[in-house]
GROMACS .gro file of C-alpha atoms in nm:
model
  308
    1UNK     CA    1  -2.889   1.869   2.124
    2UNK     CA    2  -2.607   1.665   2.292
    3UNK     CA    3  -2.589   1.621   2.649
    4UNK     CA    4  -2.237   1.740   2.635
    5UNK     CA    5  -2.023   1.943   2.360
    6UNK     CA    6  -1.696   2.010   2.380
    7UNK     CA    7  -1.481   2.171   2.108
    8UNK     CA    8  -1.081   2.228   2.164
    9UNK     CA    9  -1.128   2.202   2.524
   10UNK     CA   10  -0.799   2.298   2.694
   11UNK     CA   11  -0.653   2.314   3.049
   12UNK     CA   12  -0.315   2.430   3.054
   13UNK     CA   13  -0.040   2.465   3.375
   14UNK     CA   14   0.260   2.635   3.256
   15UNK     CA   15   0.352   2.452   2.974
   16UNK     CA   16   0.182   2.159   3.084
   17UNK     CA   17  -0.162   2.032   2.861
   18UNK     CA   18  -0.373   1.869   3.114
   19UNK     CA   19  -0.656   1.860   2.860
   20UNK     CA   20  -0.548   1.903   2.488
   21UNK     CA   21  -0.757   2.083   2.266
   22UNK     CA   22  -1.065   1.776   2.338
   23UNK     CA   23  -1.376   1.757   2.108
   24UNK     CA   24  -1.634   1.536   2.218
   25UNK     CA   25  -1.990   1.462   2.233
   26UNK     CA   26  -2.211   1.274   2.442
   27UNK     CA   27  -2.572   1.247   2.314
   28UNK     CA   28  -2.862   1.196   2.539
   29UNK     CA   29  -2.969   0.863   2.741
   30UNK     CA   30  -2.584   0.776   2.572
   31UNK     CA   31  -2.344   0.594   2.898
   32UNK     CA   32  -1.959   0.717   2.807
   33UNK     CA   33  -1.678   0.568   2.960
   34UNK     CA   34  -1.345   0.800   2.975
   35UNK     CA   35  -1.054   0.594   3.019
   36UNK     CA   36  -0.663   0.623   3.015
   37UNK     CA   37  -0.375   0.635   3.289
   38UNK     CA   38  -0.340   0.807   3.546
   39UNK     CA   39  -0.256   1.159   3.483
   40UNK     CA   40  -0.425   1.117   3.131
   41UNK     CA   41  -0.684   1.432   3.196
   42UNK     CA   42  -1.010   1.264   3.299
   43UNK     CA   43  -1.038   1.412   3.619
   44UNK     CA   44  -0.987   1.765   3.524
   45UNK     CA   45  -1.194   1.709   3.218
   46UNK     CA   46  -1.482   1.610   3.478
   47UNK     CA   47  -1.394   1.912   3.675
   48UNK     CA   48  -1.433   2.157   3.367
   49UNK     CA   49  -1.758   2.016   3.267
   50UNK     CA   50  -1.854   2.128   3.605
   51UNK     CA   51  -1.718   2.468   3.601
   52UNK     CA   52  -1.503   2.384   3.882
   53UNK     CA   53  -1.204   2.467   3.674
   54UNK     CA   54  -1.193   2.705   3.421
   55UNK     CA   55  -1.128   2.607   3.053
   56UNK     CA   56  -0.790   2.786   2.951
   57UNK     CA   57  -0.913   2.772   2.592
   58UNK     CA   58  -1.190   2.621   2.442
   59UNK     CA   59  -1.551   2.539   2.480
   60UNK     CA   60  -1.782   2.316   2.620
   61UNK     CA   61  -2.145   2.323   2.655
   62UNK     CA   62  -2.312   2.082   2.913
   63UNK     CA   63  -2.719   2.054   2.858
   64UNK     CA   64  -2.702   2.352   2.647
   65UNK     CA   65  -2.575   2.577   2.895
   66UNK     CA   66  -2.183   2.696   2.985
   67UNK     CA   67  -2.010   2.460   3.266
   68UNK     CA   68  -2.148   2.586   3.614
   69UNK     CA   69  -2.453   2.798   3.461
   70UNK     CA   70  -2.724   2.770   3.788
   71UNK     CA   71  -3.010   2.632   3.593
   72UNK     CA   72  -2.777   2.382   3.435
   73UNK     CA   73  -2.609   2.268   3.713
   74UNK     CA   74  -2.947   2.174   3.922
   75UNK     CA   75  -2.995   1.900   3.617
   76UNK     CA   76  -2.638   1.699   3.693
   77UNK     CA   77  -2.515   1.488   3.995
   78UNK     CA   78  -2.150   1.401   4.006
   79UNK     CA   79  -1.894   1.213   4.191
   80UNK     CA   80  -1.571   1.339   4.147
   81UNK     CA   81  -1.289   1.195   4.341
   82UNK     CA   82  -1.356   1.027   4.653
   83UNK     CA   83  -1.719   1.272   4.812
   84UNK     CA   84  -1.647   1.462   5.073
   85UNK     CA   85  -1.889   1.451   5.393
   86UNK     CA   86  -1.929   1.590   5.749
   87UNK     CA   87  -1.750   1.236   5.911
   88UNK     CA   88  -1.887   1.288   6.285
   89UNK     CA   89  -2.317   1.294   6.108
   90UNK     CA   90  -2.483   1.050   5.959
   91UNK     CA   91  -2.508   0.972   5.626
   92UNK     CA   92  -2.865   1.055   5.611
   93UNK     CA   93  -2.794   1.412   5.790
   94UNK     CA   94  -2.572   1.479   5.538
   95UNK     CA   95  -2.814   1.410   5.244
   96UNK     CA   96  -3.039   1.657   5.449
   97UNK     CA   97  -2.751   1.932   5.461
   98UNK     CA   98  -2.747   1.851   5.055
   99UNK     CA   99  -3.136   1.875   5.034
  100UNK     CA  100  -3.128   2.177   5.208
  101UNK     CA  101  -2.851   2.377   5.036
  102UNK     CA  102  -2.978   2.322   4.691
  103UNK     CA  103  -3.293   2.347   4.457
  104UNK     CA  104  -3.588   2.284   4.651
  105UNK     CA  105  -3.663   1.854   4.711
  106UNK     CA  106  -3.964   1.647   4.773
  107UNK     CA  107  -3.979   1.448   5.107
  108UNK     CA  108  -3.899   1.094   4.963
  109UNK     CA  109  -3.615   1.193   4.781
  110UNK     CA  110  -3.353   1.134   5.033
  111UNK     CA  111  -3.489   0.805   5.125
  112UNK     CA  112  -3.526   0.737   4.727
  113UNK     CA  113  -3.188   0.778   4.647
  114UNK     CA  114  -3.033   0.568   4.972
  115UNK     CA  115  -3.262   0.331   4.846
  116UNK     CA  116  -3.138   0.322   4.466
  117UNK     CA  117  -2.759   0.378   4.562
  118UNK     CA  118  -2.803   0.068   4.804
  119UNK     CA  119  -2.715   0.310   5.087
  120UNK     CA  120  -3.044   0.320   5.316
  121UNK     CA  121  -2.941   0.004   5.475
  122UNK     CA  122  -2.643   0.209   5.640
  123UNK     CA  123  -2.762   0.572   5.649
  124UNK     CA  124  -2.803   0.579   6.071
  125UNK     CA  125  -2.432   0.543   6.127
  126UNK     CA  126  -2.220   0.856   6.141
  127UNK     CA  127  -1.975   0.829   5.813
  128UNK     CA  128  -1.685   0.838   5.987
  129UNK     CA  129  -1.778   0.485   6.026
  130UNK     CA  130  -1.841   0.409   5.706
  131UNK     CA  131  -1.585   0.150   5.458
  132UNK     CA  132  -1.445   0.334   5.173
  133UNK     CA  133  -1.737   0.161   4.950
  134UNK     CA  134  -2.000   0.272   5.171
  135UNK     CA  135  -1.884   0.667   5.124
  136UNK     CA  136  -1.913   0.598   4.770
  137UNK     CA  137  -2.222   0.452   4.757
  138UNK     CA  138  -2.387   0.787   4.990
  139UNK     CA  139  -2.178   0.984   4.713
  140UNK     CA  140  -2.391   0.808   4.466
  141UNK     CA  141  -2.694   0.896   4.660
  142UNK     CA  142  -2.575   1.240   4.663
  143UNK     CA  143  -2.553   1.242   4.308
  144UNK     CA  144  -2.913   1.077   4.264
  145UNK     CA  145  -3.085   1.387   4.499
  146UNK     CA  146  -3.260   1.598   4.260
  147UNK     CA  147  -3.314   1.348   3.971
  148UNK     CA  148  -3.046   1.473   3.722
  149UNK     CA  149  -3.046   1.424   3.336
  150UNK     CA  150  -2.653   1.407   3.328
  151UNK     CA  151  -2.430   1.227   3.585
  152UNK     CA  152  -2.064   1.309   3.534
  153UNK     CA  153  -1.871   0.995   3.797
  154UNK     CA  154  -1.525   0.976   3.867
  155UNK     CA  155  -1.443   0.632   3.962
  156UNK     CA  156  -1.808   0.521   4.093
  157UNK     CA  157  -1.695   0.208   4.223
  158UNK     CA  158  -1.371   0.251   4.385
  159UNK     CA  159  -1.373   0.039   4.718
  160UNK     CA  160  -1.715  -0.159   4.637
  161UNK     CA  161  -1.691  -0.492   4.685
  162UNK     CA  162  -1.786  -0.767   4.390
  163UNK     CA  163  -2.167  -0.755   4.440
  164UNK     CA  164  -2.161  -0.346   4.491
  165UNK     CA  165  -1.974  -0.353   4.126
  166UNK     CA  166  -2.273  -0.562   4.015
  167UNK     CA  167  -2.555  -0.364   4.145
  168UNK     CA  168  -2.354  -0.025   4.020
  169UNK     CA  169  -2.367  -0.201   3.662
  170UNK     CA  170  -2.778  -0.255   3.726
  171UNK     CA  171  -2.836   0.069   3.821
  172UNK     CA  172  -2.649   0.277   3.505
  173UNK     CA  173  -2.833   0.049   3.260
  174UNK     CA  174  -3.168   0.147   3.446
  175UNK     CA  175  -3.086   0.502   3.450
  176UNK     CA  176  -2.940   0.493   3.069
  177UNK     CA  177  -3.326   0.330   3.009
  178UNK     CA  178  -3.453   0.632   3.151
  179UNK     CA  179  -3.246   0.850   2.865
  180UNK     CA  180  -3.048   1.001   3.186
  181UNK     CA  181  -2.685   1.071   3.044
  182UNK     CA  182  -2.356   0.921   3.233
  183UNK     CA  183  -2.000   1.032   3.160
  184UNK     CA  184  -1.759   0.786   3.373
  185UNK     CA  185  -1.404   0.737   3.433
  186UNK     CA  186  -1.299   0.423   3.554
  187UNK     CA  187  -0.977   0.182   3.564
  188UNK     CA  188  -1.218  -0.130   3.600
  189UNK     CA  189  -1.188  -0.164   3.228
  190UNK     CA  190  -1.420  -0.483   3.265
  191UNK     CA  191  -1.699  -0.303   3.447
  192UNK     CA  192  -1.656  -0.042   3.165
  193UNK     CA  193  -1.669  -0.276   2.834
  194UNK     CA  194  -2.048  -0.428   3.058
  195UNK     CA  195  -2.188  -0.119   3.125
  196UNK     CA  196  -2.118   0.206   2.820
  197UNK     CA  197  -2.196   0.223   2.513
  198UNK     CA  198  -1.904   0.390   2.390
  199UNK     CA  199  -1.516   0.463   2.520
  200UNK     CA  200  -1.306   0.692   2.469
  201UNK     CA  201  -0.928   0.696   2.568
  202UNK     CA  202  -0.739   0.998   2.714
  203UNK     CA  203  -0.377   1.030   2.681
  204UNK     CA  204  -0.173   1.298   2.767
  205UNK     CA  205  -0.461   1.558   2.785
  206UNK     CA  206  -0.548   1.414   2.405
  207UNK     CA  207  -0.838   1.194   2.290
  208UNK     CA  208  -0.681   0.946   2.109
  209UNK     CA  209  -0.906   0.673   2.020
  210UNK     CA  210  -1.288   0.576   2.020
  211UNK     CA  211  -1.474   0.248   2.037
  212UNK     CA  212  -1.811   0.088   2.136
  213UNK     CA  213  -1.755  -0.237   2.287
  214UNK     CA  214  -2.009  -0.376   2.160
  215UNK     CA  215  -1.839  -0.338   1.809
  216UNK     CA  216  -1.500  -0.477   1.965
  217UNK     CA  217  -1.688  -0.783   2.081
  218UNK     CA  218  -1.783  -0.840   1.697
  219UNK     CA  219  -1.439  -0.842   1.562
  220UNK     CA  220  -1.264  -1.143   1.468
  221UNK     CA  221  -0.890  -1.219   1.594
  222UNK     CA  222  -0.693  -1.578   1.521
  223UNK     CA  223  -0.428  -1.688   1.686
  224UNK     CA  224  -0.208  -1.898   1.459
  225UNK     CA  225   0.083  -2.056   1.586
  226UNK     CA  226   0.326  -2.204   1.376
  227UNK     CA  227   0.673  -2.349   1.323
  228UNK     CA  228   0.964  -2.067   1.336
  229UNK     CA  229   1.064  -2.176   1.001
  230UNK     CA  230   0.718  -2.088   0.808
  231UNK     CA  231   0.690  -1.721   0.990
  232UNK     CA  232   0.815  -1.516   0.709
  233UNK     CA  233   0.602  -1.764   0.483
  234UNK     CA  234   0.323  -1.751   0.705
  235UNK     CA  235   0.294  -1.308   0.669
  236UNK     CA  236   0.310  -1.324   0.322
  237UNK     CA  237   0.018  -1.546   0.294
  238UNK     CA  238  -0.201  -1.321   0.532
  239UNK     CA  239  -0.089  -0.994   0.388
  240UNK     CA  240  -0.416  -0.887   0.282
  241UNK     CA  241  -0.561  -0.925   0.656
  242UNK     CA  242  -0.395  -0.735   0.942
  243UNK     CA  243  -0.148  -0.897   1.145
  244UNK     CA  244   0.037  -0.852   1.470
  245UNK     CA  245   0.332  -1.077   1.515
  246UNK     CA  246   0.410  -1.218   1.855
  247UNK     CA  247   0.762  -1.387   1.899
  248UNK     CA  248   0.885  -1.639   1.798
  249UNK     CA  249   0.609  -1.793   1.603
  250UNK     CA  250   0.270  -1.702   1.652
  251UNK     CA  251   0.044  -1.453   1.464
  252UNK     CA  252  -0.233  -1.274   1.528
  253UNK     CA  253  -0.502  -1.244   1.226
  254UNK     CA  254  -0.787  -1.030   1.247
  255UNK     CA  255  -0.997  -1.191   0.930
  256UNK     CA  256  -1.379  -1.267   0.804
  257UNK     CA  257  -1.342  -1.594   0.958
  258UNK     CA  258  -1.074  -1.920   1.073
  259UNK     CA  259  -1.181  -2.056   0.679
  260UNK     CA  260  -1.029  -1.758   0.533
  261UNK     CA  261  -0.698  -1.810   0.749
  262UNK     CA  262  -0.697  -2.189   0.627
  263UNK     CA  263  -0.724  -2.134   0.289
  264UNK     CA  264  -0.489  -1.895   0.286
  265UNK     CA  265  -0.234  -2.066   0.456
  266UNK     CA  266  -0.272  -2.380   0.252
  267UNK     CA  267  -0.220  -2.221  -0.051
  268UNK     CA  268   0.151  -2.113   0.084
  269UNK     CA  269   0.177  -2.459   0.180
  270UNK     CA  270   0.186  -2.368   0.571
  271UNK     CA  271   0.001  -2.644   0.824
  272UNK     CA  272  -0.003  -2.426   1.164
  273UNK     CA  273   0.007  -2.643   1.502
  274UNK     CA  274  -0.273  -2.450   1.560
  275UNK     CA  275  -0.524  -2.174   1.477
  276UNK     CA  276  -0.732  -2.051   1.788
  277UNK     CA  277  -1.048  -1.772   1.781
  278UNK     CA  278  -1.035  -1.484   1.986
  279UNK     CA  279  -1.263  -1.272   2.123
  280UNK     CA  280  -1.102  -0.902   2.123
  281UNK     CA  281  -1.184  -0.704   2.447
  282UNK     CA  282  -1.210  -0.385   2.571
  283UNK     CA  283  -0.878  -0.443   2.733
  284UNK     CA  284  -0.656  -0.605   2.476
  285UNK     CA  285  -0.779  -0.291   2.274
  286UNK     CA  286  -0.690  -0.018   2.518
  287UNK     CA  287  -0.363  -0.198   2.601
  288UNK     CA  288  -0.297  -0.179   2.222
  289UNK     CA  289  -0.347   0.163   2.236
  290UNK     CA  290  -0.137   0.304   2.522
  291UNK     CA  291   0.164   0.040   2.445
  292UNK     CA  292   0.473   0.286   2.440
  293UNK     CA  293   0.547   0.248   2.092
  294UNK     CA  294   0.187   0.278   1.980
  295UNK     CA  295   0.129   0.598   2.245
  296UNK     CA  296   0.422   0.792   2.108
  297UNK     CA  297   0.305   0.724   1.738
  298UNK     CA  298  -0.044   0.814   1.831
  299UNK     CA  299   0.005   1.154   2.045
  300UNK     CA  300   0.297   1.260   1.724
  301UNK     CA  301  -0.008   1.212   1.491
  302UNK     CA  302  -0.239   1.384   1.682
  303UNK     CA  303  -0.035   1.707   1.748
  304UNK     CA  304   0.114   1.691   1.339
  305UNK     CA  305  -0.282   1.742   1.299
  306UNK     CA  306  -0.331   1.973   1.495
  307UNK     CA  307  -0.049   2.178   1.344
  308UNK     CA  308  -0.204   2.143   1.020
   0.00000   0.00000   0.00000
């Protein structure tokens, strides 16, 4: 069974589609990033999954068991938004407070998970002392507690500094090796193309697109930049491959290889000034994706289907 299921999940407001009829999976051990703008539904997608918020249609099923089930809930830790903590105690009195107002703990496991969220270092100090990246790593420990098979994050890294990011990226590959699920939103589209497995993208309350970036990474993109007089030449040559045109006179090929491009190109008599290999990434691809032009063609589809 999946971690998570979710089939036509829906939050509504009014009129408004915060979530939009959503189907997704997440298998076990699997890290997913959700990614989109702000206001795209990632949040409140979180927030369902954790019964926080009630599905206006819809249904989702998170480790076999309805959103905010008891027994289910004592198998995930989550971090959504920025954690919340008692600002005048320490960090490690308020891991006690969590340890004591949930399902039963071992001794060690506060100390374990300060340790593995990098926050034992700090724990002594009351919070309200604490830099916005310290609070999230304690949230982190917070969501470590009980040793959960799912973690469902919401921005894990906000306010860490460059060496936080890295250790954050080291510690979700050692969890993933430990087949412990992780659903993440983040806007650190980097830290997300290092550290999932697979992406989705959120628009408008919609999933619109799916990718591993590992598979992105494979692709093949050439930039070919020629004279303004050969453009028109130029596409006709490479209409078999699929090409993006970028003003005044460069294209964008994605093809087997740069020998494919040259041969083609010499048969149509075309010499370009230059033809350069690119590496697609996870951003050029979501970029792609929530252009204006390409979002309102995407979202049209979507709903047409839906219709259907």
């Amino acid at each position: 069974m999946p971690s998570i299921h979710c089939e036509e999940l829906t939050k509504s407001y009014g009129a408004k589609h915060a979530v939009d009829s959503l189907n997704l999976e997440v298998e076990q051990g699997e890290v997913v990033g959700l990614i989109g703008p702000n206001g795209a539904g990632k949040t409140t997608t979180l927030r369902m999954l954790l019964g926080l918020i009630t599905p206006t249609a819809g249904t989702a099923l998170v480790l076999d068991r309805p959103p905010g089930d008891h027994i289910g809930i004592a198998s995930i830790g989550s971090m959504v938004e920025e954690p919340a903590f008692y600002p005048w105690l320490s960090g490690r009195h308020n891991m006690q407070i969590l340890a004591d107002t949930g399902a039963p703990v071992n001794a060690r496991a506060i100390d374990a998970a300060l340790e593995r969220a990098g926050a034992l270092s700090f724990a002594g100090g009351r919070v309200a002392s604490y830099s916005q990246g310290m609070r999230q790593r304690l949230g982190m420990a917070g969501a470590l507690l009980r040793s959960p098979r799912l973690l469902l994050l919401d921005e894990p890294t906000n306010g860490l500094d460059p060496e936080g990011i890295r250790e954050f990226r080291t510690l979700v590959r050692e969890l993933a090796a430990l087949e412990i699920t992780i659903l993440l939103s983040s806007h650190l589209l980097g830290e997300v193309e290092q550290v999932c497995d697979r992406v989705t993208v959120l628009l408008g309350g919609c999933l619109v697109a799916e990718a591993r970036p590992a598979t992105l990474s494979q692709q093949r993109t050439y930039r070919v930049v020629i004279t303004a007089e050969e453009v028109e030449v130029a596409s006709r040559s490479l209409e078999s491959f699929i090409i993006d045109r970028i003003p005044p006179a460069t294209l964008l090929v994605s093809a087997p290889s740069g020998r494919d491009v040259s041969l083609a190109l010499a048969g149509a008599g075309v010499a370009p000034e230059a033809l350069i290999p690119e590496r697609p990434s996870l951003e050029a691809w979501y970029l792609k994706i929530t252009s204006p032009s390409d979002t309102e063609e995407v979202l049209h589809a979507d709903r047409a289907a839906a219709s259907r």
